[in-house]
Amino acid sequence: MKAIRPENPADPVISLRGVTAELGSRPVLRGIDLTVHRGEVVALLGANGSGKSTAVRTVIGQVPVSGGEIEIFGTPRRRFRDWARVGYVPQRTTAAGGVPATVTEVVSSGRLSRARFGVLRKADREAVHRALAHVGMTDRAKDSVNALSGGQHQRVLIARALASEPELLIMDEPMAGVDLASQEVLAATLREQVAAGASVLLVLHELGPLEPLIDRAVVLRDGCVVHDGPPPAAVGQHALPGHDHVHPHTADAEPVRTGLLS
Amino acid sequence: MEILNYAFMQRALLAAVLVGITAPAVGIYLVQRRQALMGDGIGHVAMTGVGLGFLLSTSPVWMATAVAVVGSVLMELIRWYGRTRGDIALAMLFYGGMAGGVMLINLAPGGSNANLSSYLFGSLSTVSQGDVLAICVLAALVVLVTLGLRRQLFAVSQDEEFARVTGLPVRALNLLTAITAAVTVTVAMRVVGLLLVSALMVVPVAAAQQLSRSFAATFAIAVTIGVGVTLGGTVTSYYQDVPPGATIVLLTIAVFIALTALATPLARRRARAVAAATGGEAGATDCVLPEAAAGAGTAPQPAPEKVPDSRTPAPR
């Protein structure tokens, strides 16, 4: 499946060097270095406001950087065009928009990076079916996303990222607000992807059920890297099995969008 | 059908059908982006174009199209760059557009606000041959964009951030949506009027949502409702001698209310069917954590129970 390209396989799939970024006038990243090598699973950890989501969003170009260099598959981000190789799961509590849409419709939009002019051929529809099967949502394919639970929304968002059959997965808090059953499905999905050779950059609030998969953890604090190495051992309450972490910031994370003003 | 014997009614009915198709076709993307009122803003800005058309003695339809397109592009730019006080900038654009229209039309030779009224609320008898030609060309453009690029527009309107990572030209598509909405406003201007255009973009979509589960079905039902109410409203307007714009909008709202009343029991039945098919899974998701906790607890539980068992013989 993976295209052969004249790029050095030793190149990291993601490389940030001295990246700085501001939101408004507030510095959020103060020069971070972050590398994800081929086949590696890297977790980006840190407290709320430490800049972990911003770091990921600079990689996909959603947040402009004010300094430093970003490379994806060895290509400077500005010149990178091969987005079909990247699967992105944004931080969301819902996959729904303002109009009803079926699970298949939402997941199909993830295939647009491979479908020329937006025409979905047989191979594209099969890829969408495979992506739905990966997250165990085949039986809900024709249902409206509005009818899904929080964990199922997250499964749909991940299937959408998998629809382009990416080599690199970037996920922003994929476990936020997800029930245990869905967490296990998501961990299994990720395990399959890693076994198939995918590289993964994950933003996580805590390691949770994904811990055995993670090769390396990068911890941010106040926009600086304070740890880059093996995942830190869970301590205190976080170490307890079945520890139920509530994410108060994700419950209503969707900004209130009213009419024109959004 | 004596109604079809009049050339002005033939033109009005043709314009009505085109409005019924285009307004919901664009509106669905605006509703999906939760920018339902954008059409209303564009309508306000287009008034300056109508005024300019009168002042320069050119076609108000083409002038309104040009000004509405400039206004919608400005709104999109404000959305990108002016995140902090974007609402204030938009308010100034809307009311500046409306005030500009009123002022320009008063400056036009022989112009008065009476001329403006047919543009604000729609009028059947004033749809001219030239208007119909303009409406046909613009409507064809709108249909081409909203159907031809439906997958791309769906992706961008559903999740802009994700669409960027699929490599779609998000900014270009956003601008295209804004321009298409502006063009639709001027297509609909002669029939429903600038102040009521937005209703026809939003209400058929809202009504269609009551029945549908998919985007494709919502699109088809919304356009069907749109054509139905514009035709019905135009004919009613002719026979009852009532303003067409108001008739069409009230009819659309009536359809919305009727479908909502119909759909509520339907949705309840559907939810019950889903719950039955998945073995009550819809409720199970809430119970996963307690269940897992109970599952973890079952393992140690037998042990304490055995302790009393082993002890019971002792007192005997």
Coordinates of C-alpha atoms in Angstrom, one line a residue:
Chain A
M1 CA 0.0 0.0 0.0
K2 CA 2.8 2.4 0.9
A3 CA 4.2 4.3 -2.1
I4 CA 7.9 4.2 -2.7
R5 CA 9.4 7.6 -2.6
P6 CA 12.8 9.1 -3.0
E7 CA 13.0 10.0 0.7
N8 CA 15.4 8.7 3.2
P9 CA 13.7 6.0 5.3
A10 CA 15.9 7.1 8.2
D11 CA 14.2 10.5 8.1
P12 CA 11.9 11.1 11.1
V13 CA 8.2 11.2 10.1
I14 CA 7.7 14.3 12.2
S15 CA 10.5 16.7 13.2
L16 CA 10.0 20.0 15.2
R17 CA 13.1 22.0 15.9
G18 CA 12.9 25.1 18.1
V19 CA 9.3 25.7 17.3
T20 CA 7.7 28.8 18.9
A21 CA 4.1 29.8 18.6
E22 CA 1.8 32.4 20.0
L23 CA -2.0 32.5 20.5
G24 CA -3.0 36.1 20.4
S25 CA 0.1 37.7 22.1
R26 CA 0.6 34.9 24.6
P27 CA 3.5 32.6 23.9
V28 CA 2.3 29.0 24.0
L29 CA 5.3 27.2 22.6
R30 CA 8.7 28.5 23.6
G31 CA 11.0 26.5 21.3
I32 CA 10.1 22.8 21.5
D33 CA 12.0 19.9 19.8
L34 CA 9.9 16.9 19.0
T35 CA 10.8 13.9 16.8
V36 CA 8.7 10.9 15.8
H37 CA 10.7 8.2 14.0
R38 CA 9.3 5.7 11.6
G39 CA 7.2 3.1 13.4
E40 CA 7.4 4.9 16.7
V41 CA 4.5 5.7 19.0
V42 CA 5.1 9.0 20.8
A43 CA 2.8 10.3 23.5
L44 CA 2.8 14.1 24.1
L45 CA 1.8 14.6 27.7
G46 CA 1.3 17.7 29.9
A47 CA -1.2 19.6 32.0
N48 CA -4.0 21.6 30.4
G49 CA -2.5 24.7 28.9
S50 CA 1.0 23.2 28.6
G51 CA 0.9 23.6 24.8
K52 CA 0.5 20.0 23.7
S53 CA -2.5 20.5 21.5
T54 CA -0.9 23.6 20.0
A55 CA 2.2 21.7 19.2
V56 CA 0.2 19.1 17.3
R57 CA -1.8 21.8 15.6
T58 CA 1.4 23.5 14.3
V59 CA 2.3 20.3 12.6
I60 CA -1.0 20.2 10.6
G61 CA -0.8 23.9 9.9
Q62 CA -3.8 24.9 11.9
V63 CA -1.7 27.2 14.2
P64 CA 0.9 29.4 12.6
V65 CA 4.4 29.1 14.0
S66 CA 6.5 32.2 14.7
G67 CA 9.9 30.4 14.7
G68 CA 11.6 27.1 14.2
E69 CA 11.3 24.4 11.6
I70 CA 8.7 21.7 11.1
E71 CA 9.3 18.8 8.7
I72 CA 6.8 16.0 7.8
F73 CA 8.4 12.9 6.1
G74 CA 11.5 15.0 5.6
T75 CA 9.7 17.8 3.7
P76 CA 9.3 21.3 5.2
R77 CA 5.6 21.6 6.3
R78 CA 4.9 24.5 3.9
R79 CA 5.9 22.4 0.9
F80 CA 4.3 19.2 2.2
R81 CA 1.4 18.2 0.0
D82 CA 1.1 14.4 0.5
W83 CA -1.7 14.6 3.1
A84 CA -3.1 11.2 2.3
R85 CA -0.2 9.8 4.3
V86 CA -1.3 11.6 7.4
G87 CA -4.4 10.6 9.4
Y88 CA -5.6 13.3 11.9
V89 CA -8.0 12.9 14.8
P90 CA -8.8 16.4 16.1
Q91 CA -9.9 17.0 19.7
R92 CA -13.6 16.8 19.5
T93 CA -16.5 15.5 21.6
T94 CA -18.7 15.0 18.6
A95 CA -18.4 14.1 15.0
A96 CA -21.7 15.8 14.2
G97 CA -22.2 19.1 12.3
G98 CA -25.2 21.3 12.0
V99 CA -26.9 19.0 9.5
P100 CA -27.6 15.2 10.0
A101 CA -25.0 13.0 8.4
T102 CA -24.5 9.2 8.4
V103 CA -21.4 7.5 9.8
T104 CA -20.4 6.6 6.3
E105 CA -20.7 10.1 5.0
V106 CA -18.5 11.5 7.8
V107 CA -15.9 8.7 7.4
S108 CA -15.9 9.1 3.6
S109 CA -14.7 12.7 4.0
G110 CA -11.4 11.2 5.3
R111 CA -10.9 9.6 1.9
L112 CA -10.9 12.9 0.0
S113 CA -7.1 13.1 0.2
R114 CA -6.9 10.1 -2.0
A115 CA -10.0 10.6 -4.2
R116 CA -9.3 12.8 -7.1
F117 CA -11.9 15.6 -7.6
G118 CA -13.9 14.1 -4.8
V119 CA -15.1 11.1 -6.8
L120 CA -15.3 8.0 -4.7
R121 CA -14.5 4.9 -6.7
K122 CA -15.0 1.3 -5.6
A123 CA -11.6 1.1 -4.0
D124 CA -12.4 4.3 -2.0
R125 CA -15.7 2.9 -0.7
E126 CA -13.9 -0.4 0.3
A127 CA -11.3 1.6 2.2
V128 CA -14.1 3.4 4.1
H129 CA -15.7 0.0 4.9
R130 CA -12.3 -1.3 6.2
A131 CA -11.9 1.8 8.3
L132 CA -15.3 1.3 9.8
A133 CA -14.5 -2.4 10.5
H134 CA -11.3 -1.4 12.2
V135 CA -13.2 0.5 14.9
G136 CA -16.1 -1.9 15.0
M137 CA -18.7 0.4 13.6
T138 CA -19.8 -1.5 10.5
D139 CA -23.2 -2.1 11.9
R140 CA -23.8 1.6 12.5
A141 CA -22.6 2.7 9.0
K142 CA -26.0 4.0 7.9
D143 CA -27.0 5.6 11.2
S144 CA -26.9 9.3 11.8
V145 CA -23.9 10.4 13.9
N146 CA -26.3 12.3 16.1
A147 CA -27.6 9.0 17.4
L148 CA -24.1 7.9 18.7
S149 CA -22.6 7.8 22.2
G150 CA -19.5 9.8 23.1
G151 CA -17.2 6.8 22.6
Q152 CA -18.8 6.0 19.3
H153 CA -18.3 9.6 18.1
Q154 CA -14.6 9.1 18.8
R155 CA -14.5 5.8 16.9
V156 CA -16.0 7.6 13.9
L157 CA -13.4 10.3 14.1
I158 CA -10.7 7.7 14.2
A159 CA -12.2 5.7 11.3
R160 CA -12.3 9.0 9.3
A161 CA -8.6 9.4 9.9
L162 CA -7.9 5.8 8.9
A163 CA -10.0 6.1 5.7
S164 CA -7.0 7.4 3.7
E165 CA -4.8 4.5 4.9
P166 CA -2.2 6.8 6.5
E167 CA 1.3 5.9 7.5
L168 CA 1.3 8.5 10.2
L169 CA -1.5 9.0 12.7
I170 CA -1.8 12.3 14.7
M171 CA -4.4 12.1 17.5
D172 CA -5.4 14.8 19.9
E173 CA -6.8 13.3 23.1
P174 CA -8.5 10.4 21.4
M175 CA -9.5 8.9 24.7
A176 CA -11.2 12.0 26.2
G177 CA -14.8 11.3 27.2
V178 CA -14.7 7.7 25.9
D179 CA -16.3 4.8 27.8
L180 CA -14.2 1.8 28.7
A181 CA -15.6 -0.4 26.0
S182 CA -14.7 2.1 23.3
Q183 CA -11.3 2.7 24.9
E184 CA -10.5 -1.0 24.5
V185 CA -11.7 -0.9 20.9
L186 CA -9.5 2.2 20.2
A187 CA -6.5 0.6 21.9
A188 CA -6.9 -2.5 19.8
T189 CA -7.3 -0.4 16.6
L190 CA -4.1 1.5 17.4
R191 CA -2.3 -1.7 18.1
E192 CA -3.2 -3.1 14.7
Q193 CA -2.1 0.1 13.0
V194 CA 1.3 0.1 14.8
A195 CA 1.8 -3.6 14.0
A196 CA 1.2 -2.7 10.3
G197 CA 4.0 -0.2 10.6
A198 CA 2.2 3.1 11.2
S199 CA 3.9 5.9 13.2
V200 CA 1.8 7.6 15.8
L201 CA 1.9 11.0 17.6
L202 CA -0.7 11.0 20.4
V203 CA -1.7 13.9 22.7
L204 CA -2.8 12.3 26.0
H205 CA -3.9 13.6 29.3
E206 CA -2.8 10.4 30.9
L207 CA -1.4 7.1 29.5
G208 CA -4.3 4.9 30.4
P209 CA -5.0 1.8 28.4
L210 CA -2.6 2.9 25.6
E211 CA 0.4 2.7 27.9
P212 CA 1.8 -0.7 26.6
L213 CA 1.9 0.7 23.1
I214 CA 3.9 3.9 23.8
D215 CA 7.6 3.8 22.9
R216 CA 8.4 7.3 24.2
A217 CA 6.8 10.1 26.0
V218 CA 7.4 13.8 25.6
V219 CA 6.2 16.0 28.5
L220 CA 5.4 19.7 28.0
R221 CA 5.2 22.3 30.7
D222 CA 4.5 25.9 30.0
G223 CA 5.4 25.5 26.3
C224 CA 8.8 23.8 27.0
V225 CA 9.8 20.1 26.8
V226 CA 10.6 18.9 30.4
H227 CA 10.9 15.2 29.6
D228 CA 11.7 13.2 26.5
G229 CA 12.2 9.5 27.1
P230 CA 10.5 6.4 28.4
P231 CA 6.9 6.9 29.6
P232 CA 6.9 8.2 33.1
A233 CA 5.5 5.6 35.6
A234 CA 2.1 6.4 36.7
V235 CA 2.0 7.5 40.4
G236 CA -0.7 8.1 43.0
Q237 CA -4.3 7.8 42.0
H238 CA -3.5 7.6 38.3
A239 CA -1.7 4.3 38.9
L240 CA -4.8 2.6 40.3
P241 CA -6.5 0.1 37.9
G242 CA -9.9 1.4 36.7
H243 CA -8.9 4.9 37.6
D244 CA -11.7 7.0 36.2
H245 CA -10.4 10.3 35.0
V246 CA -13.0 13.0 34.4
H247 CA -12.2 15.6 31.8
P248 CA -14.1 18.6 32.8
H249 CA -12.6 20.6 30.0
T250 CA -13.9 18.3 27.3
A251 CA -17.4 18.0 28.4
D252 CA -18.4 21.3 26.8
A253 CA -15.2 21.9 24.8
E254 CA -17.1 22.8 21.6
P255 CA -17.2 26.6 21.5
V256 CA -20.6 28.0 21.5
R257 CA -21.0 29.0 17.9
T258 CA -23.8 31.3 17.0
G259 CA -24.7 32.1 13.5
L260 CA -22.3 34.4 11.7
L261 CA -19.9 35.0 14.5
S262 CA -18.1 31.7 14.4
Chain B
M1 CA -54.2 27.1 -16.0
E2 CA -54.9 30.8 -16.9
I3 CA -52.0 31.7 -14.6
L4 CA -49.5 30.5 -17.3
N5 CA -51.1 32.7 -20.0
Y6 CA -49.4 35.8 -18.6
A7 CA -45.7 36.3 -19.6
F8 CA -44.9 38.0 -16.3
M9 CA -46.3 35.0 -14.4
Q10 CA -44.3 32.6 -16.5
R11 CA -41.2 34.5 -15.6
A12 CA -42.1 34.7 -12.0
L13 CA -42.8 30.9 -11.8
L14 CA -39.5 30.1 -13.5
A15 CA -37.6 32.4 -11.1
A16 CA -39.5 30.8 -8.2
V17 CA -38.4 27.3 -9.1
L18 CA -34.8 28.4 -9.5
V19 CA -34.9 30.1 -6.1
G20 CA -36.5 27.0 -4.6
I21 CA -33.6 24.9 -5.8
T22 CA -30.7 27.2 -5.1
A23 CA -31.5 28.7 -1.7
P24 CA -31.7 25.4 0.2
A25 CA -28.8 24.0 -1.8
V26 CA -26.4 26.7 -0.5
G27 CA -28.2 27.0 2.8
I28 CA -27.5 23.4 3.8
Y29 CA -23.8 24.2 3.9
L30 CA -24.3 27.4 5.9
V31 CA -26.5 25.5 8.4
Q32 CA -23.9 22.7 8.6
R33 CA -21.2 25.3 9.5
R34 CA -23.6 26.9 12.0
Q35 CA -23.6 30.1 10.1
A36 CA -27.4 30.0 9.4
L37 CA -27.7 33.8 9.5
M38 CA -25.0 34.5 7.0
G39 CA -27.6 34.8 4.2
D40 CA -29.3 37.5 6.2
G41 CA -26.1 39.5 6.4
I42 CA -25.4 39.2 2.7
G43 CA -29.0 40.3 2.0
H44 CA -28.3 43.5 4.0
V45 CA -25.1 44.2 2.1
A46 CA -26.8 43.6 -1.3
M47 CA -29.0 46.5 -0.6
T48 CA -26.1 48.9 -1.3
G49 CA -25.8 47.1 -4.7
V50 CA -29.5 47.7 -5.5
G51 CA -29.1 51.4 -4.6
L52 CA -25.9 51.6 -6.7
G53 CA -27.8 50.0 -9.6
F54 CA -30.5 52.7 -9.4
L55 CA -28.0 55.5 -9.1
L56 CA -25.9 54.4 -12.1
S57 CA -29.1 53.3 -14.0
T58 CA -27.7 49.8 -14.6
S59 CA -29.3 46.5 -13.7
P60 CA -29.9 46.3 -10.0
V61 CA -29.6 42.5 -10.1
W62 CA -26.0 42.5 -11.5
M63 CA -25.0 45.4 -9.3
A64 CA -26.4 43.7 -6.2
T65 CA -24.6 40.5 -7.2
A66 CA -21.3 42.4 -7.5
V67 CA -21.7 44.2 -4.1
A68 CA -23.0 41.0 -2.3
V69 CA -20.0 39.0 -3.6
V70 CA -17.6 41.7 -2.3
G71 CA -19.5 41.8 1.0
S72 CA -19.4 38.0 1.5
V73 CA -15.7 37.9 0.7
L74 CA -15.2 40.6 3.3
M75 CA -17.2 38.6 5.8
E76 CA -15.0 35.5 5.2
L77 CA -11.9 37.6 5.6
I78 CA -13.2 39.0 8.9
R79 CA -13.8 35.4 10.0
W80 CA -10.2 34.5 9.4
Y81 CA -8.4 37.5 10.7
G82 CA -10.7 39.3 13.1
R83 CA -11.3 36.5 15.5
T84 CA -11.5 38.7 18.5
R85 CA -14.1 41.4 17.6
G86 CA -15.4 39.8 14.4
D87 CA -19.0 40.2 15.5
I88 CA -18.6 44.0 15.7
A89 CA -17.0 44.2 12.3
L90 CA -19.8 42.1 10.8
A91 CA -22.5 44.2 12.4
M92 CA -20.9 47.3 10.9
L93 CA -20.8 45.6 7.5
F94 CA -24.5 44.7 7.6
Y95 CA -25.9 47.9 8.8
G96 CA -23.5 50.0 6.7
G97 CA -24.8 48.0 3.7
M98 CA -28.4 48.6 4.6
A99 CA -27.9 52.3 5.3
G100 CA -25.9 52.7 2.1
G101 CA -28.7 51.2 0.1
V102 CA -31.3 53.5 1.5
M103 CA -29.0 56.5 1.0
L104 CA -28.0 55.7 -2.6
I105 CA -31.5 55.0 -3.8
N106 CA -32.6 58.4 -2.4
L107 CA -29.7 60.1 -4.3
A108 CA -30.7 58.3 -7.6
P109 CA -32.7 60.5 -10.0
G110 CA -36.4 60.0 -9.4
G111 CA -35.6 57.3 -6.9
S112 CA -37.4 56.8 -3.7
N113 CA -37.6 54.1 -1.0
A114 CA -40.8 52.9 -2.8
N115 CA -38.5 51.4 -5.5
L116 CA -36.5 49.6 -2.8
S117 CA -39.6 47.9 -1.3
S118 CA -39.9 45.4 -4.2
Y119 CA -36.3 44.4 -3.6
L120 CA -36.7 44.1 0.1
F121 CA -39.8 41.9 0.1
G122 CA -40.0 40.5 -3.4
S123 CA -42.5 41.2 -6.2
L124 CA -43.9 39.1 -9.0
S125 CA -44.9 41.6 -11.6
T126 CA -41.5 43.3 -11.7
V127 CA -39.5 40.3 -12.7
S128 CA -38.2 41.5 -16.1
Q129 CA -36.9 39.5 -19.1
G130 CA -33.4 40.7 -18.2
D131 CA -33.9 39.6 -14.6
V132 CA -34.9 36.1 -15.7
L133 CA -31.8 35.7 -17.8
A134 CA -29.6 36.8 -15.0
I135 CA -31.3 34.5 -12.5
C136 CA -30.9 31.5 -14.9
V137 CA -27.2 32.1 -15.4
L138 CA -26.6 32.6 -11.7
A139 CA -28.7 29.7 -10.6
A140 CA -26.8 27.4 -13.0
L141 CA -23.6 28.5 -11.3
V142 CA -24.9 27.8 -7.9
V143 CA -26.2 24.3 -8.8
L144 CA -22.9 23.5 -10.4
V145 CA -20.9 24.4 -7.3
T146 CA -23.2 23.0 -4.6
L147 CA -23.7 19.6 -6.4
G148 CA -20.3 19.3 -8.2
L149 CA -18.3 20.1 -5.1
R150 CA -20.6 18.5 -2.5
R151 CA -18.1 16.2 -1.0
Q152 CA -15.5 18.9 -0.6
L153 CA -18.0 21.4 0.7
F154 CA -19.4 18.8 3.1
A155 CA -15.9 18.0 4.5
V156 CA -15.0 21.7 5.0
S157 CA -18.4 22.6 6.5
Q158 CA -18.4 19.5 8.8
D159 CA -14.9 19.9 10.3
E160 CA -12.6 22.7 8.9
E161 CA -9.6 21.6 10.9
F162 CA -9.8 18.0 9.6
A163 CA -10.5 19.1 6.0
R164 CA -7.2 21.0 6.1
V165 CA -5.3 17.8 6.9
T166 CA -6.9 16.0 3.9
G167 CA -5.1 18.6 1.7
L168 CA -8.3 20.4 0.6
P169 CA -7.9 24.1 -0.2
V170 CA -10.0 25.1 2.8
R171 CA -9.7 28.8 2.3
A172 CA -10.6 28.7 -1.4
L173 CA -13.6 26.5 -0.6
N174 CA -14.8 28.8 2.2
L175 CA -14.6 31.8 -0.2
L176 CA -16.4 29.8 -2.8
T177 CA -19.2 29.0 -0.3
A178 CA -19.5 32.7 0.6
I179 CA -19.6 33.8 -3.0
T180 CA -22.1 31.1 -3.9
A181 CA -24.3 32.3 -1.0
A182 CA -24.0 35.9 -2.2
V183 CA -25.0 34.9 -5.7
T184 CA -28.0 32.9 -4.3
V185 CA -29.1 36.0 -2.4
T186 CA -29.4 38.0 -5.5
V187 CA -31.1 35.1 -7.4
A188 CA -33.7 35.0 -4.7
M189 CA -34.0 38.8 -4.3
R190 CA -36.7 39.4 -7.0
V191 CA -38.9 36.7 -5.7
V192 CA -38.7 36.6 -1.9
G193 CA -36.8 39.9 -1.3
L194 CA -33.5 40.6 0.4
L195 CA -34.9 40.6 3.9
L196 CA -36.5 37.2 3.6
V197 CA -33.9 35.4 1.5
S198 CA -32.2 33.9 4.5
A199 CA -35.5 32.1 5.6
L200 CA -35.5 30.2 2.4
M201 CA -31.9 29.1 2.9
V202 CA -32.4 27.9 6.4
V203 CA -36.0 26.8 7.1
P204 CA -36.3 24.1 4.3
V205 CA -33.0 22.6 5.6
A206 CA -34.3 22.7 9.2
A207 CA -37.6 21.1 8.1
A208 CA -35.8 18.4 6.1
Q209 CA -33.6 17.5 9.2
Q210 CA -36.8 16.4 10.9
L211 CA -37.1 13.5 8.5
S212 CA -33.6 12.6 7.5
R213 CA -30.6 10.8 8.9
S214 CA -28.1 11.5 6.1
F215 CA -26.7 14.6 4.5
A216 CA -27.7 13.4 1.0
A217 CA -31.4 12.9 2.1
T218 CA -31.4 16.3 3.9
F219 CA -30.2 17.9 0.7
A220 CA -32.8 16.3 -1.5
I221 CA -35.7 16.9 0.9
A222 CA -34.7 20.5 1.5
V223 CA -34.6 21.2 -2.3
T224 CA -38.0 19.5 -2.7
I225 CA -39.5 21.6 0.0
G226 CA -37.9 24.7 -1.4
V227 CA -39.4 24.2 -4.9
G228 CA -42.7 23.3 -3.4
V229 CA -43.1 26.4 -1.2
T230 CA -41.8 28.8 -3.8
L231 CA -44.2 27.5 -6.4
G232 CA -47.1 27.3 -4.0
G233 CA -46.3 30.7 -2.6
T234 CA -46.1 32.3 -6.0
V235 CA -49.4 30.9 -7.2
T236 CA -51.1 31.8 -3.9
S237 CA -49.7 35.3 -4.2
Y238 CA -51.2 35.6 -7.7
Y239 CA -54.7 34.5 -6.8
Q240 CA -54.9 36.1 -3.4
D241 CA -53.0 39.3 -4.3
V242 CA -50.7 39.0 -1.3
P243 CA -46.9 39.7 -1.2
P244 CA -45.0 36.6 -2.6
G245 CA -42.0 36.8 -0.3
A246 CA -44.1 36.8 2.9
T247 CA -46.4 34.1 1.5
I248 CA -43.4 31.8 0.6
V249 CA -41.7 32.3 4.0
L250 CA -44.9 31.7 6.0
L251 CA -45.6 28.6 3.9
T252 CA -42.0 27.3 4.6
I253 CA -42.5 27.8 8.3
A254 CA -45.8 25.9 8.1
V255 CA -44.1 23.0 6.4
F256 CA -41.4 23.0 9.1
I257 CA -44.1 22.9 11.9
A258 CA -46.0 20.2 10.1
L259 CA -42.9 18.0 9.6
T260 CA -41.8 18.5 13.2
A261 CA -45.2 17.4 14.5
L262 CA -45.0 14.3 12.2
A263 CA -41.4 13.5 12.9
T264 CA -41.4 13.5 16.7
P265 CA -43.4 10.2 17.0
L266 CA -41.3 8.8 14.1
A267 CA -38.0 9.6 15.8
R268 CA -39.3 8.0 19.0
R269 CA -40.2 4.8 17.1
R270 CA -36.9 4.8 15.3
A271 CA -35.0 5.2 18.6
R272 CA -36.9 2.2 20.1
A273 CA -36.1 0.1 17.0
V274 CA -32.4 0.9 17.3
A275 CA -32.5 0.1 21.0
A276 CA -34.2 -3.3 20.3
A277 CA -31.7 -4.1 17.4
T278 CA -28.6 -3.4 19.5
G279 CA -30.0 -5.1 22.6
G280 CA -30.4 -1.9 24.5
E281 CA -26.9 -0.9 23.8
A282 CA -27.8 2.8 23.7
G283 CA -28.5 2.6 27.4
A284 CA -25.5 0.2 28.0
T285 CA -22.9 2.9 27.2
D286 CA -23.9 4.7 30.3
C287 CA -23.5 1.6 32.4
V288 CA -20.1 0.5 31.1
L289 CA -18.1 1.9 34.0
P290 CA -20.3 0.6 36.9
E291 CA -20.4 -2.8 35.1
A292 CA -16.6 -2.9 34.7
A293 CA -16.3 -1.9 38.4
A294 CA -18.6 -4.7 39.4
G295 CA -16.7 -7.1 37.2
A296 CA -13.5 -6.2 38.9
G297 CA -15.2 -6.7 42.2
T298 CA -16.5 -10.2 41.5
A299 CA -13.1 -11.7 41.6
P300 CA -12.2 -10.9 45.2
Q301 CA -15.8 -11.3 46.4
P302 CA -15.8 -15.2 46.6
A303 CA -12.8 -15.1 48.9
P304 CA -14.4 -13.3 51.9
E305 CA -17.5 -15.4 51.4
K306 CA -15.3 -18.6 51.8
V307 CA -13.9 -17.3 55.1
P308 CA -17.2 -17.5 57.0
D309 CA -17.8 -20.9 55.3
S310 CA -14.6 -22.3 56.7
R311 CA -15.3 -20.8 60.1
T312 CA -18.8 -21.9 60.4
P313 CA -17.9 -25.5 61.4
A314 CA -15.8 -24.2 64.3
P315 CA -18.7 -22.9 66.5
R316 CA -20.5 -26.1 65.7

